[in-house]
mmCIF file of C-alpha atoms in Angstrom:
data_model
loop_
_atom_site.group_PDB
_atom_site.id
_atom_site.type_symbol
_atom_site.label_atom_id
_atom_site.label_comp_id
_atom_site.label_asym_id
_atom_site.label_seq_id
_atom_site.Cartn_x
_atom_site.Cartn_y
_atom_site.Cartn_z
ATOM 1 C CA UNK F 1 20.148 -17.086 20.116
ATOM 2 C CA UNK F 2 19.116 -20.776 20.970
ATOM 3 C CA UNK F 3 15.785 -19.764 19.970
ATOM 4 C CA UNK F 4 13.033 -22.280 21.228
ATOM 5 C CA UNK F 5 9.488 -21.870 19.715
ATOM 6 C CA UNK F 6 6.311 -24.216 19.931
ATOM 7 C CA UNK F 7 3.734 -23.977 17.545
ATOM 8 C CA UNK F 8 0.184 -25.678 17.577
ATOM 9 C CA UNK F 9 -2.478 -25.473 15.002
ATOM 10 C CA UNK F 10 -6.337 -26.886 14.771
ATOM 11 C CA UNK F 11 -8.788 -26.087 12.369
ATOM 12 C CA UNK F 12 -11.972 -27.559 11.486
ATOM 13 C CA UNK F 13 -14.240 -26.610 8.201
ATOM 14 C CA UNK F 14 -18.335 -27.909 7.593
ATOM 15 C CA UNK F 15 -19.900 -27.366 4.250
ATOM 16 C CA UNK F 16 -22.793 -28.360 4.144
ATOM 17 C CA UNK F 17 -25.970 -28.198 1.211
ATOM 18 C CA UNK F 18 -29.246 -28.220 2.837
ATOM 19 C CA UNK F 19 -31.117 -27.514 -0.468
ATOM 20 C CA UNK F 20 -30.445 -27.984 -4.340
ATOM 21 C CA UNK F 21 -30.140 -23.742 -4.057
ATOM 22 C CA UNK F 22 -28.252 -23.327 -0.766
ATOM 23 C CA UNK F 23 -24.433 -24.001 -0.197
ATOM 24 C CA UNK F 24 -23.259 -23.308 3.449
ATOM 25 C CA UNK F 25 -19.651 -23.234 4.793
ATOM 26 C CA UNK F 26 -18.793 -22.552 8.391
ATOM 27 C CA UNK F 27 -14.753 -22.781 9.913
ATOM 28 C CA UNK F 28 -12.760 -22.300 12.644
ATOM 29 C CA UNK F 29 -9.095 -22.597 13.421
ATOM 30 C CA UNK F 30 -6.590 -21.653 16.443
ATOM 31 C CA UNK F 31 -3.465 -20.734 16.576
ATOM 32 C CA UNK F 32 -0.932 -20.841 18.792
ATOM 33 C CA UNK F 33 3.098 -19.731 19.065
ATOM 34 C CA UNK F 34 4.668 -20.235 22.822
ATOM 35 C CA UNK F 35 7.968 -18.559 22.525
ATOM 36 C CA UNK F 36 10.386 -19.974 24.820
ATOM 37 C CA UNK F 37 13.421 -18.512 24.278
ATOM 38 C CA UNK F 38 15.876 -17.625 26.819
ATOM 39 C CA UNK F 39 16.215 -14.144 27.107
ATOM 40 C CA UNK F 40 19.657 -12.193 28.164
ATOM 41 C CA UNK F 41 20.959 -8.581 28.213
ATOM 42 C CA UNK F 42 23.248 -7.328 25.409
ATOM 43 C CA UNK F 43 25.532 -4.153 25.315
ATOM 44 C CA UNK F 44 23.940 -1.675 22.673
ATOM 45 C CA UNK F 45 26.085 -0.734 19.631
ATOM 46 C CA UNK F 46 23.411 1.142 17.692
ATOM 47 C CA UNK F 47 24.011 5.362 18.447
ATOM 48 C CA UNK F 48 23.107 8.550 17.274
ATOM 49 C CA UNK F 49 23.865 12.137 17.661
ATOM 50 C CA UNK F 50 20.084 12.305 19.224
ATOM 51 C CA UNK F 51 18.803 9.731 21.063
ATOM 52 C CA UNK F 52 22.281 7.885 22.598
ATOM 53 C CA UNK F 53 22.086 4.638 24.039
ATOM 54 C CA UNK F 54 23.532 3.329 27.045
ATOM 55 C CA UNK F 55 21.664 0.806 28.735
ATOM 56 C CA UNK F 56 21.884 -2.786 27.994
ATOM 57 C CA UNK F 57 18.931 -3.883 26.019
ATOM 58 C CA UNK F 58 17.157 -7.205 26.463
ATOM 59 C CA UNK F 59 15.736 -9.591 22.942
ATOM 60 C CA UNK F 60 12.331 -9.423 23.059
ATOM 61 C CA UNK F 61 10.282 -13.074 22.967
ATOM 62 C CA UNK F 62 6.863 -12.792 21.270
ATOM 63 C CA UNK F 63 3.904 -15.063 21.093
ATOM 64 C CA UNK F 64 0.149 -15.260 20.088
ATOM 65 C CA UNK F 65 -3.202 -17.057 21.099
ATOM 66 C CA UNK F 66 -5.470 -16.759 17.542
ATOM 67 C CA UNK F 67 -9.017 -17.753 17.324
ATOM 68 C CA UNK F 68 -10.969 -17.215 14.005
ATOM 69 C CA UNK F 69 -14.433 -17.903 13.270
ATOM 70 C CA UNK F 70 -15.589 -17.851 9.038
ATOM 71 C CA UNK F 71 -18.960 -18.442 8.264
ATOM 72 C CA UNK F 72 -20.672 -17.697 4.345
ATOM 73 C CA UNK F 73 -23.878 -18.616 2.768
ATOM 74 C CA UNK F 74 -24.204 -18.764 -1.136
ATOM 75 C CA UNK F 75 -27.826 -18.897 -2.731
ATOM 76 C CA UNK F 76 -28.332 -19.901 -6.307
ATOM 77 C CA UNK F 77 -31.630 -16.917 -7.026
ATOM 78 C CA UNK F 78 -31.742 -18.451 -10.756
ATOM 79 C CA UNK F 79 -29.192 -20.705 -12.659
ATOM 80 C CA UNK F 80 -27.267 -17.219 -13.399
ATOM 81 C CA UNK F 81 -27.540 -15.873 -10.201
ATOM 82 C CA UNK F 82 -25.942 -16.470 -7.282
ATOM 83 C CA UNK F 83 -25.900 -14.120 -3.983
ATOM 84 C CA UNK F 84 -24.286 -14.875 -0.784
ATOM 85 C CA UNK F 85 -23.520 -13.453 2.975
ATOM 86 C CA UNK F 86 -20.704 -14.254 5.128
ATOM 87 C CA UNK F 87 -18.521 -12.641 8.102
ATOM 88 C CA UNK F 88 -15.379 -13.419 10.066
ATOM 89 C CA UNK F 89 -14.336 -13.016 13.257
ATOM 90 C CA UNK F 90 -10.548 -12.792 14.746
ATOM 91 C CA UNK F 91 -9.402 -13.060 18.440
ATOM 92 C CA UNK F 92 -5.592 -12.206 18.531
ATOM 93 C CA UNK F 93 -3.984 -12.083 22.382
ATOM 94 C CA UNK F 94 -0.188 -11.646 22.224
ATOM 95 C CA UNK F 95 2.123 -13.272 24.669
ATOM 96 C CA UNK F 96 5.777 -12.430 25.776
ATOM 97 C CA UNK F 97 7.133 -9.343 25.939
ATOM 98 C CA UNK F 98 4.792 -6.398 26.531
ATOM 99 C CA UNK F 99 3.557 -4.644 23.681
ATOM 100 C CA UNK F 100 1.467 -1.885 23.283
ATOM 101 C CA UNK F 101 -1.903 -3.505 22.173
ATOM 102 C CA UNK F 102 -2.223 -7.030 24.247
ATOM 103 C CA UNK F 103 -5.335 -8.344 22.527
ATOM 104 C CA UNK F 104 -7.829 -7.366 19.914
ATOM 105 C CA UNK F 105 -10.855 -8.592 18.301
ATOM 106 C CA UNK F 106 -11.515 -8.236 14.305
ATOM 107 C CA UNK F 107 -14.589 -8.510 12.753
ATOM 108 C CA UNK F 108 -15.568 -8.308 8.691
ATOM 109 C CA UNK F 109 -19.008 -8.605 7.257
ATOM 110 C CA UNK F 110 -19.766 -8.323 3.339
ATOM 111 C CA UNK F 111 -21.711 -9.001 0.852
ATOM 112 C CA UNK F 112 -21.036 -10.628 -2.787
ATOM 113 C CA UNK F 113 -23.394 -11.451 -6.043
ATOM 114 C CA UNK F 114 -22.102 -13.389 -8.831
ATOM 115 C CA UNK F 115 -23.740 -12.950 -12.505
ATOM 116 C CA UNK F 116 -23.219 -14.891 -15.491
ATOM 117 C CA UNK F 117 -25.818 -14.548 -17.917
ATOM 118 C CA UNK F 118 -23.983 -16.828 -20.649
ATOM 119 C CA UNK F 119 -21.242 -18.836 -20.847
ATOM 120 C CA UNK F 120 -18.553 -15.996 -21.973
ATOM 121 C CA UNK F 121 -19.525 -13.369 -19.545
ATOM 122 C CA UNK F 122 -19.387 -13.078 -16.069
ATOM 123 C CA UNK F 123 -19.375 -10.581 -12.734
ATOM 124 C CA UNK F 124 -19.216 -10.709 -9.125
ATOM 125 C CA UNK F 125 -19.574 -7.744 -7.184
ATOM 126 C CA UNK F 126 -18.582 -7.664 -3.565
ATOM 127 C CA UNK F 127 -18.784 -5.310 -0.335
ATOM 128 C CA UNK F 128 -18.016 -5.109 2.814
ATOM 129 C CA UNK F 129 -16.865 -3.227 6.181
ATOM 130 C CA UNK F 130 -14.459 -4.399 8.580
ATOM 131 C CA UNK F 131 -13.419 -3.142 12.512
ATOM 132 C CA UNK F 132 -10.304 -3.999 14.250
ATOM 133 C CA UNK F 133 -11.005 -2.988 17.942
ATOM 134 C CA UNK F 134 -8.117 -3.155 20.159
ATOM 135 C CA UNK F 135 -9.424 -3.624 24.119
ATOM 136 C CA UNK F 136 -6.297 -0.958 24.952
ATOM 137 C CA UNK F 137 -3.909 0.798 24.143
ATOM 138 C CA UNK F 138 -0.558 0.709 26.687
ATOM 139 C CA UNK F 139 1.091 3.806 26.295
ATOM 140 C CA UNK F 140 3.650 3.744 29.064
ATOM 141 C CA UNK F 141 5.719 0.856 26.572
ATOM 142 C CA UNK F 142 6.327 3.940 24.050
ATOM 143 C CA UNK F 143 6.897 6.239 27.222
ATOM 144 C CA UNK F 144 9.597 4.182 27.935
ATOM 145 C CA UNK F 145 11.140 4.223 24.653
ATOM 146 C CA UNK F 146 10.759 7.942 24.633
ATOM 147 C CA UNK F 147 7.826 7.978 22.545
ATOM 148 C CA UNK F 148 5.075 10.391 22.633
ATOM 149 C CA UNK F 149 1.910 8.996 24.684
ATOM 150 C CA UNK F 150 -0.551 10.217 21.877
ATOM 151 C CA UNK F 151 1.046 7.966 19.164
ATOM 152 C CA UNK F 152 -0.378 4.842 17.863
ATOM 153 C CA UNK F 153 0.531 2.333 15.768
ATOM 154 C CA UNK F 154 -1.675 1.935 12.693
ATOM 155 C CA UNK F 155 -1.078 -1.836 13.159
ATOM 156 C CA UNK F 156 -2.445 -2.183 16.320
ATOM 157 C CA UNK F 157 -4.691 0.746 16.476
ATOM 158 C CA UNK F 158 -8.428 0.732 15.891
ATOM 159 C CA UNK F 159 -9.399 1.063 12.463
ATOM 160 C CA UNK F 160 -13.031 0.866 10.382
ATOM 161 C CA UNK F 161 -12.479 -0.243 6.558
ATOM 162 C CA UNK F 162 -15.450 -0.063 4.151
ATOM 163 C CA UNK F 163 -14.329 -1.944 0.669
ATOM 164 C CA UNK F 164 -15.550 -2.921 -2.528
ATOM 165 C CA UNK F 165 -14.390 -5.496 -5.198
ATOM 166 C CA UNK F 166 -15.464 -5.842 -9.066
ATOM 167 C CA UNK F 167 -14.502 -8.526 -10.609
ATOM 168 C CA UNK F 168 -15.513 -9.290 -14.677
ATOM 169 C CA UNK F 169 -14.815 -12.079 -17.326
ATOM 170 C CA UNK F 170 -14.993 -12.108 -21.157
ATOM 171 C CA UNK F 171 -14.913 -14.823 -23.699
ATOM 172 C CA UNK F 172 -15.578 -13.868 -27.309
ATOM 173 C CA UNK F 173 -17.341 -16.276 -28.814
ATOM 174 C CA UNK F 174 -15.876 -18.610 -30.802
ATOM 175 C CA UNK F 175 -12.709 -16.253 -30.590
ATOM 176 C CA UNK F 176 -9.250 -17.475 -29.045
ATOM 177 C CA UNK F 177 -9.571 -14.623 -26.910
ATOM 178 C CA UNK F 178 -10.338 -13.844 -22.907
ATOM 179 C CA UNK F 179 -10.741 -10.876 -21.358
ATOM 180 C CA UNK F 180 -10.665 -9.698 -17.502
ATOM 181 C CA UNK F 181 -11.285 -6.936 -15.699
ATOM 182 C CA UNK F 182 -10.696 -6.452 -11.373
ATOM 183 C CA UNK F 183 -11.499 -3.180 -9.631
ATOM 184 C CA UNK F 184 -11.162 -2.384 -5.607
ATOM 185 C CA UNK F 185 -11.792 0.017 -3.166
ATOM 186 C CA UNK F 186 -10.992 0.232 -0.115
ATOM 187 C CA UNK F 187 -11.356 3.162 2.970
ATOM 188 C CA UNK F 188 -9.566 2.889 6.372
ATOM 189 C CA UNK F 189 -10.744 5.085 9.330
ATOM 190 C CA UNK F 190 -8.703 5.710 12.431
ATOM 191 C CA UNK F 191 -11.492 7.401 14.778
ATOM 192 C CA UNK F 192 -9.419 7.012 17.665
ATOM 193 C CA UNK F 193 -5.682 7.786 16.596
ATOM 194 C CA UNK F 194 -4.547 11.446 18.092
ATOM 195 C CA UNK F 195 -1.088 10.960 16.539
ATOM 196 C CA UNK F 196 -0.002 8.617 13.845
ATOM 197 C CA UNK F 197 -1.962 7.517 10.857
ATOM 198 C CA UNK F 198 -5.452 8.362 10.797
ATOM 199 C CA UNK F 199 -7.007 7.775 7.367
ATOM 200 C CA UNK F 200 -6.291 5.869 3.877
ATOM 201 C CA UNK F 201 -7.535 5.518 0.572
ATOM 202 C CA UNK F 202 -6.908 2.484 -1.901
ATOM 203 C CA UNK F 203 -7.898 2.186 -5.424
ATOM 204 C CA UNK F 204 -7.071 -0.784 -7.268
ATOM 205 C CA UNK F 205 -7.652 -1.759 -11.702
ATOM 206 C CA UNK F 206 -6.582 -4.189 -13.792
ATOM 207 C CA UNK F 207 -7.451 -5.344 -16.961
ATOM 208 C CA UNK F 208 -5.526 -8.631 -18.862
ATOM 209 C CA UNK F 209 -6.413 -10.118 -22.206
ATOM 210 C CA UNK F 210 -5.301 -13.661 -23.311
ATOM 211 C CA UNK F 211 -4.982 -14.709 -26.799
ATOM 212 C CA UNK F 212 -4.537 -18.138 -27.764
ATOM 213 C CA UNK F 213 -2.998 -17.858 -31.199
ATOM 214 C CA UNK F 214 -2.815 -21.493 -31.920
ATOM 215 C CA UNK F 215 -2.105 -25.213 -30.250
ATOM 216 C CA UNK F 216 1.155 -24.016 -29.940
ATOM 217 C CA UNK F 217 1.328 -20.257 -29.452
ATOM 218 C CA UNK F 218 -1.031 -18.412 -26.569
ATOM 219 C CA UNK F 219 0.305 -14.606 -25.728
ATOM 220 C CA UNK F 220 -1.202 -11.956 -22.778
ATOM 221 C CA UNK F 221 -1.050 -8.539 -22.521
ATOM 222 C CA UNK F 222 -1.765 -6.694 -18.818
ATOM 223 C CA UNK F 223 -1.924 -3.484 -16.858
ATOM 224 C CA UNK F 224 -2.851 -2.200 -14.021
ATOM 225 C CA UNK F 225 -3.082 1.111 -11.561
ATOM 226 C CA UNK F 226 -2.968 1.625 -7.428
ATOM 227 C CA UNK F 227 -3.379 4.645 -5.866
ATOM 228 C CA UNK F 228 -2.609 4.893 -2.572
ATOM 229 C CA UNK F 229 -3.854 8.204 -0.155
ATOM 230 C CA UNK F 230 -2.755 8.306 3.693
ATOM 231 C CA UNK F 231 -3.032 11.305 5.793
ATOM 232 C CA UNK F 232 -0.767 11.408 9.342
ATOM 233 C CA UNK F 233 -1.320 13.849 12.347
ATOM 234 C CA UNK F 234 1.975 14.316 13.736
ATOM 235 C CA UNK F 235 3.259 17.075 16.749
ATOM 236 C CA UNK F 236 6.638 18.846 16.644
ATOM 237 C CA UNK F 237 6.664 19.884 20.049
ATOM 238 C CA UNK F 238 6.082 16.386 21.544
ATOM 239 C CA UNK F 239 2.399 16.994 22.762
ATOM 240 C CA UNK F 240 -0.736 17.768 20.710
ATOM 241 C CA UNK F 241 -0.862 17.623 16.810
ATOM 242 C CA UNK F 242 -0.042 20.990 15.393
ATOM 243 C CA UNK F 243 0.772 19.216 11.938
ATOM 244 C CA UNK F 244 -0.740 16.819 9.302
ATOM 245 C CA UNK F 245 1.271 14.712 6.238
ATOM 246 C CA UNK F 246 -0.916 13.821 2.801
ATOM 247 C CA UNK F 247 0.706 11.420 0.773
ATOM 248 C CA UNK F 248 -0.064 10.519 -2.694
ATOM 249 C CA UNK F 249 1.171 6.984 -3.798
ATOM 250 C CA UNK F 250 0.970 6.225 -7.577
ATOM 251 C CA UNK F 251 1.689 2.937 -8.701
ATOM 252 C CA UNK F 252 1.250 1.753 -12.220
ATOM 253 C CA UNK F 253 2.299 -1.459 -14.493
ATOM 254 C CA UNK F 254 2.056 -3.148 -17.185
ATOM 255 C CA UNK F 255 3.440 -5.710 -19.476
ATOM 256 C CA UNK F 256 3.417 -8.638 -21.798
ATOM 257 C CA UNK F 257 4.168 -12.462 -23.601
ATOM 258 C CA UNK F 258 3.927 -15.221 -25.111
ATOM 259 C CA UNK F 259 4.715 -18.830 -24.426
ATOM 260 C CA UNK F 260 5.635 -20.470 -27.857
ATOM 261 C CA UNK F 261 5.817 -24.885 -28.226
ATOM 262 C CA UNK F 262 8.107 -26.157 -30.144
ATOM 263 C CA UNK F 263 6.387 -29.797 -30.389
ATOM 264 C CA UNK F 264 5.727 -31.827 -27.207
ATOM 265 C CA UNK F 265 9.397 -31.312 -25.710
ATOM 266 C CA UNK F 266 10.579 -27.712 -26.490
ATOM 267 C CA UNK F 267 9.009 -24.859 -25.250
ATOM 268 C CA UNK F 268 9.841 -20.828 -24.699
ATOM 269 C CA UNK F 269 8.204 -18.317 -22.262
ATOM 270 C CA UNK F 270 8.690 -14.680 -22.935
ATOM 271 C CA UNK F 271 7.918 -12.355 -20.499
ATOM 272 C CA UNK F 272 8.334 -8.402 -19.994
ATOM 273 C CA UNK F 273 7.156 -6.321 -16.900
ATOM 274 C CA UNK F 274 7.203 -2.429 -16.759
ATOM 275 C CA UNK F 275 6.247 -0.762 -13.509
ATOM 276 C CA UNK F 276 6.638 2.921 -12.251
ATOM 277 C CA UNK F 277 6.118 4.550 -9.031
ATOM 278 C CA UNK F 278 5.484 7.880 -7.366
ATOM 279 C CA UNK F 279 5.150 9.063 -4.400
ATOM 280 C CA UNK F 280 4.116 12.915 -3.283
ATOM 281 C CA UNK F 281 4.622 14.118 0.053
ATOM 282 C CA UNK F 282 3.236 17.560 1.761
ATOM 283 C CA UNK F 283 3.650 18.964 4.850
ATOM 284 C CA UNK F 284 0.306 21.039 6.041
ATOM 285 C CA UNK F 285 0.769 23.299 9.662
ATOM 286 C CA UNK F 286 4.623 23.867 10.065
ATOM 287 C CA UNK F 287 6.928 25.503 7.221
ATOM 288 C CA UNK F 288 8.171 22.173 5.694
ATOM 289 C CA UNK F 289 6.125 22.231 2.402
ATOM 290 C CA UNK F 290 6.084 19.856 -0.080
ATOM 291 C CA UNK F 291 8.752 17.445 -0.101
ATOM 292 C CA UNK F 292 10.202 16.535 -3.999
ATOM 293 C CA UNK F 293 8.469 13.409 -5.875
ATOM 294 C CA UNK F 294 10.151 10.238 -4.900
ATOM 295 C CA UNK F 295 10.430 7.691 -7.788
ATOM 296 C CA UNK F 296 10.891 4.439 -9.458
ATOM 297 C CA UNK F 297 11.161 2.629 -12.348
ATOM 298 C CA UNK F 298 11.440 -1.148 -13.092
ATOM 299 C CA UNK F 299 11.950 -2.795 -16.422
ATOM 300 C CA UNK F 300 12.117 -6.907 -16.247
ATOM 301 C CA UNK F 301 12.800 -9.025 -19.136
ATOM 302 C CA UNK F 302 12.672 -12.593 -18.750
ATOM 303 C CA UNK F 303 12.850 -15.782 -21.125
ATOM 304 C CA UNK F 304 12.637 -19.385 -20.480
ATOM 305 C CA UNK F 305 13.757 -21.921 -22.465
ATOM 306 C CA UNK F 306 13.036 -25.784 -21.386
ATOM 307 C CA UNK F 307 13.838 -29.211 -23.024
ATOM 308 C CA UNK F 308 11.829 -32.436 -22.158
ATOM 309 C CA UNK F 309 14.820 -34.974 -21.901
ATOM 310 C CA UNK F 310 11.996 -37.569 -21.125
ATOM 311 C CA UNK F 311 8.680 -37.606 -19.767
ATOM 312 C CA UNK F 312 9.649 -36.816 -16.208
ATOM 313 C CA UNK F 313 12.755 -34.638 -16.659
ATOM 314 C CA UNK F 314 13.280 -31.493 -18.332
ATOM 315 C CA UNK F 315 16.241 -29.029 -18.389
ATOM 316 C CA UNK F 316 15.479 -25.580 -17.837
ATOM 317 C CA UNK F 317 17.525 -22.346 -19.197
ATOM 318 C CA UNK F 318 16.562 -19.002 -17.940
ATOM 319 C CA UNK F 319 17.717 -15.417 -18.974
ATOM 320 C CA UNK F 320 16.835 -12.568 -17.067
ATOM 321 C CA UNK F 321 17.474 -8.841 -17.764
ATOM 322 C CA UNK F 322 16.326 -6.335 -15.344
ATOM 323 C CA UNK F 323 16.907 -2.395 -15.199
ATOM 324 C CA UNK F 324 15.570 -0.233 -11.739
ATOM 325 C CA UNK F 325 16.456 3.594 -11.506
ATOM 326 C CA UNK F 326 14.987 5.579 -8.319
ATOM 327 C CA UNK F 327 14.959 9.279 -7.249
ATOM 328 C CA UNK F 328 14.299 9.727 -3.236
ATOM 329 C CA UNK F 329 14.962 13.036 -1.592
ATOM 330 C CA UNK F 330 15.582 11.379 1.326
ATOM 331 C CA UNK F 331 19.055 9.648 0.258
ATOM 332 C CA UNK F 332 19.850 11.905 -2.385
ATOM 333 C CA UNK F 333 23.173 13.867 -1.272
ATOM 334 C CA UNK F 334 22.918 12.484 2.015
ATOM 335 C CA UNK F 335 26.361 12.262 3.374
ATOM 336 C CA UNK F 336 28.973 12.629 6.280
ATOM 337 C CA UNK F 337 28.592 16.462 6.129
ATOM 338 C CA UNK F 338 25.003 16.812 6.762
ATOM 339 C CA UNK F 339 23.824 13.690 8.990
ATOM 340 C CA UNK F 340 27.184 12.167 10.092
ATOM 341 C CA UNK F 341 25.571 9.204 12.495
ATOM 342 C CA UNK F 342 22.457 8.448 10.701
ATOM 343 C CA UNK F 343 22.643 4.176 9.839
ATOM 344 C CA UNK F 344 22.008 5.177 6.333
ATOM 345 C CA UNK F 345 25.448 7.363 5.869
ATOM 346 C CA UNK F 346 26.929 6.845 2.291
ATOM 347 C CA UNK F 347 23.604 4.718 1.001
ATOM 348 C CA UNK F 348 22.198 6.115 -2.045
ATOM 349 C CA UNK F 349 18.852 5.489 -4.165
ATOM 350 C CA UNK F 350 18.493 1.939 -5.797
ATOM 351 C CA UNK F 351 19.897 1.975 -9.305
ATOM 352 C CA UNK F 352 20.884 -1.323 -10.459
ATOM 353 C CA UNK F 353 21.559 -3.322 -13.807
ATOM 354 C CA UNK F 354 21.207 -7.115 -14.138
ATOM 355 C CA UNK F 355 21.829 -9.915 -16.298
ATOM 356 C CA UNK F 356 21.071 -13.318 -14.838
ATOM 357 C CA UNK F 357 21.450 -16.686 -16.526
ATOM 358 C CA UNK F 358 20.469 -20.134 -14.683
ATOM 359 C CA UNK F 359 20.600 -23.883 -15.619
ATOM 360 C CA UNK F 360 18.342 -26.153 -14.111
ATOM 361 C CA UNK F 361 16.899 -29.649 -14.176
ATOM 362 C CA UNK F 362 13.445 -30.284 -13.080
ATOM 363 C CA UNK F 363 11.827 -33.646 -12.700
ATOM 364 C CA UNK F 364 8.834 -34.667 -12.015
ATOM 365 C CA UNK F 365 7.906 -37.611 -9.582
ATOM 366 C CA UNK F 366 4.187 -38.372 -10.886
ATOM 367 C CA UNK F 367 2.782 -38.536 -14.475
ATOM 368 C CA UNK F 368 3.010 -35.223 -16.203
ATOM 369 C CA UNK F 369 0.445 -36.607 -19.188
ATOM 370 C CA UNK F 370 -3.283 -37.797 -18.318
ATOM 371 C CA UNK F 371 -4.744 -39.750 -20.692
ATOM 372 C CA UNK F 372 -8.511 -38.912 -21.384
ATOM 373 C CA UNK F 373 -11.300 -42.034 -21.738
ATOM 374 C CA UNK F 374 -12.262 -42.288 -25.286
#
């Protein structure tokens, strides 16, 4: 490759606190990556049964120019109270080889209040709506890759998001225990996508609860849900869209441990992780239907076991047993018979077993223990 690539970065941040009430903060940074790598042509090796390649294809060099602009503005209302403003603003311009959005501006506004009425409750609720607006789109660099002209890229594409984030914090009282609870929402908008993704839906919870048993014993217990709904406009006769995918994500984990001191030298983390995954696809406009559930499931088991040979170095055993199982339609039974130059051929769905042990030392170069001021 020889690859050659520059990179420059500035950024500058003011806070600033005009009044006892008022806390401002203002930043901006800029980015740059000069790629400057030679470029050659190269015989292609990659074909298939339908789109055969036999020109020579050329790496691609890619850059960026990034400007970004923060500014926020937190008021204290009353000593529990706290509401506050800001916005961004992103310049991207890419450099290099062509792509199909040059440059694009982003810009997010929101809104966030933070009450805590005592000392073992809080909440902060945030909103917001963000616009990525590209200043084109290029479509004769998909027309040359045989792509159809109406397709965009939801990365590059214009979008309009509208979010919201809850965010809540428990203490008990005089009990060892904490409690916290997150919640998001998020809606993306492609107004001007023909072909290609043109709408999603994110919902994010989680809830965790910490127990501190003891000086020596704390444990945690944690879950948490995403849900995930896209809809694509798609054309099977390469021109207008005369068919539309929905596609259900489900996404849900939880888990639990405890970390356990054995004195000031010995200590054991224990740590398990369960997390499952489904995803529903339909077909709405031609005769494909429903396609069957793809899933997943991950267990993780993991233990730590360290040994403080002195103040600065510890030795570090580690144990971890992991089980994943998937079912996607899409590999299942796939084979020579059916698609016999797909890159894929022979793979099947992730299915795997693991035990892995490690032995480490770890030492640290500045004082691990702070003495307090009587």
């Amino acid at each position: 490759l020889d690859g050659d690539m520059s990179v420059l970065r500035a950024d500058l941040t003011v806070t600033s606190r005009p009044i006892d009430r008022l806390r401002l903060r203002g930043a901006v940074a800029y980015d740059e990556r000069d790629n400057d790598t030679r470029q050659a042509s190269f015989t292609s090796v990659v074909h298939t049964d339908a789109f055969p390649v036999s020109d020579d294809r050329t790496n691609a060099v890619y850059g960026h120019e990034r400007l970004r602009a923060f500014g926020s503005a937190d008021f204290s209302v009353y000593d529990e109270l706290t509401v506050g403003l800001g916005g961004e603003y992103r310049e991207t311009d890419r450099t290099g080889t062509d792509r199909e959005v040059a440059s694009e501006t982003l810009m997010d506004g929101w809104g966030r209040a933070q009450y805590r009425p005592t000392g073992y409750l809080g909440f902060v609720v945030k909103g917001g709506v963000e616009e990525r607006d590209p200043d084109r789109y290029d479509t004769a660099i998909g027309d040359g890759f045989g792509q159809n002209p109406l397709m965009r890229k939801y990365s590059m594409s214009y979008r309009y998001r509208s979010y919201g984030e809850f965010l809540a914090d428990v203490a008990f009282g005089n009990l060892p225990l904490t409690l916290g609870a997150s919640a998001f929402y998020g809606d993306d908008s492609y107004t001007r996508t023909e072909l290609g993704l043109v709408s999603g839906l994110d919902r994010r919870y989680g809830v965790d609860l910490t127990w501190a048993v003891n000086e020596t014993l704390s444990a945690y217990v944690s879950g948490g849900q995403e849900k995930i709904d896209s809809r694509t406009r798609g054309s099977s006769s390469f021109g207008e869209p005369d068919w539309r995918g929905d596609v259900e994500d489900d996404f849900l984990h939880y888990g639990g441990g405890f970390s356990l001191r054995f004195g000031e030298d010995v200590r054991l983390d224990l740590d398990y992780t369960r997390a499952e995954g489904d995803s529903k696809t339909t077909i709405v406009g031609v005769s494909a239907g429903a396609f069957p559930t793809a899933k997943s499931r991950l267990d993780s088991l993991r233990a730590d076991f360290s040994y403080g040979l002195s103040e600065r170095l510890d030795v570090v055993f580690s144990w971890i047993n992991e089980r994943y199982d998937s079912d996607d339609w899409a590999l299942d039974g796939i084979g020579p018979a059916t698609l016999p130059a797909v890159l894929a051929l022979g793979a099947d769905p992730y299915d795997y077993r693991v035990n892995y042990v490690t032995a480490a030392v770890r030492y640290y170069f500045g004082p691990r223990k702070v003495s307090l001021p009587e």
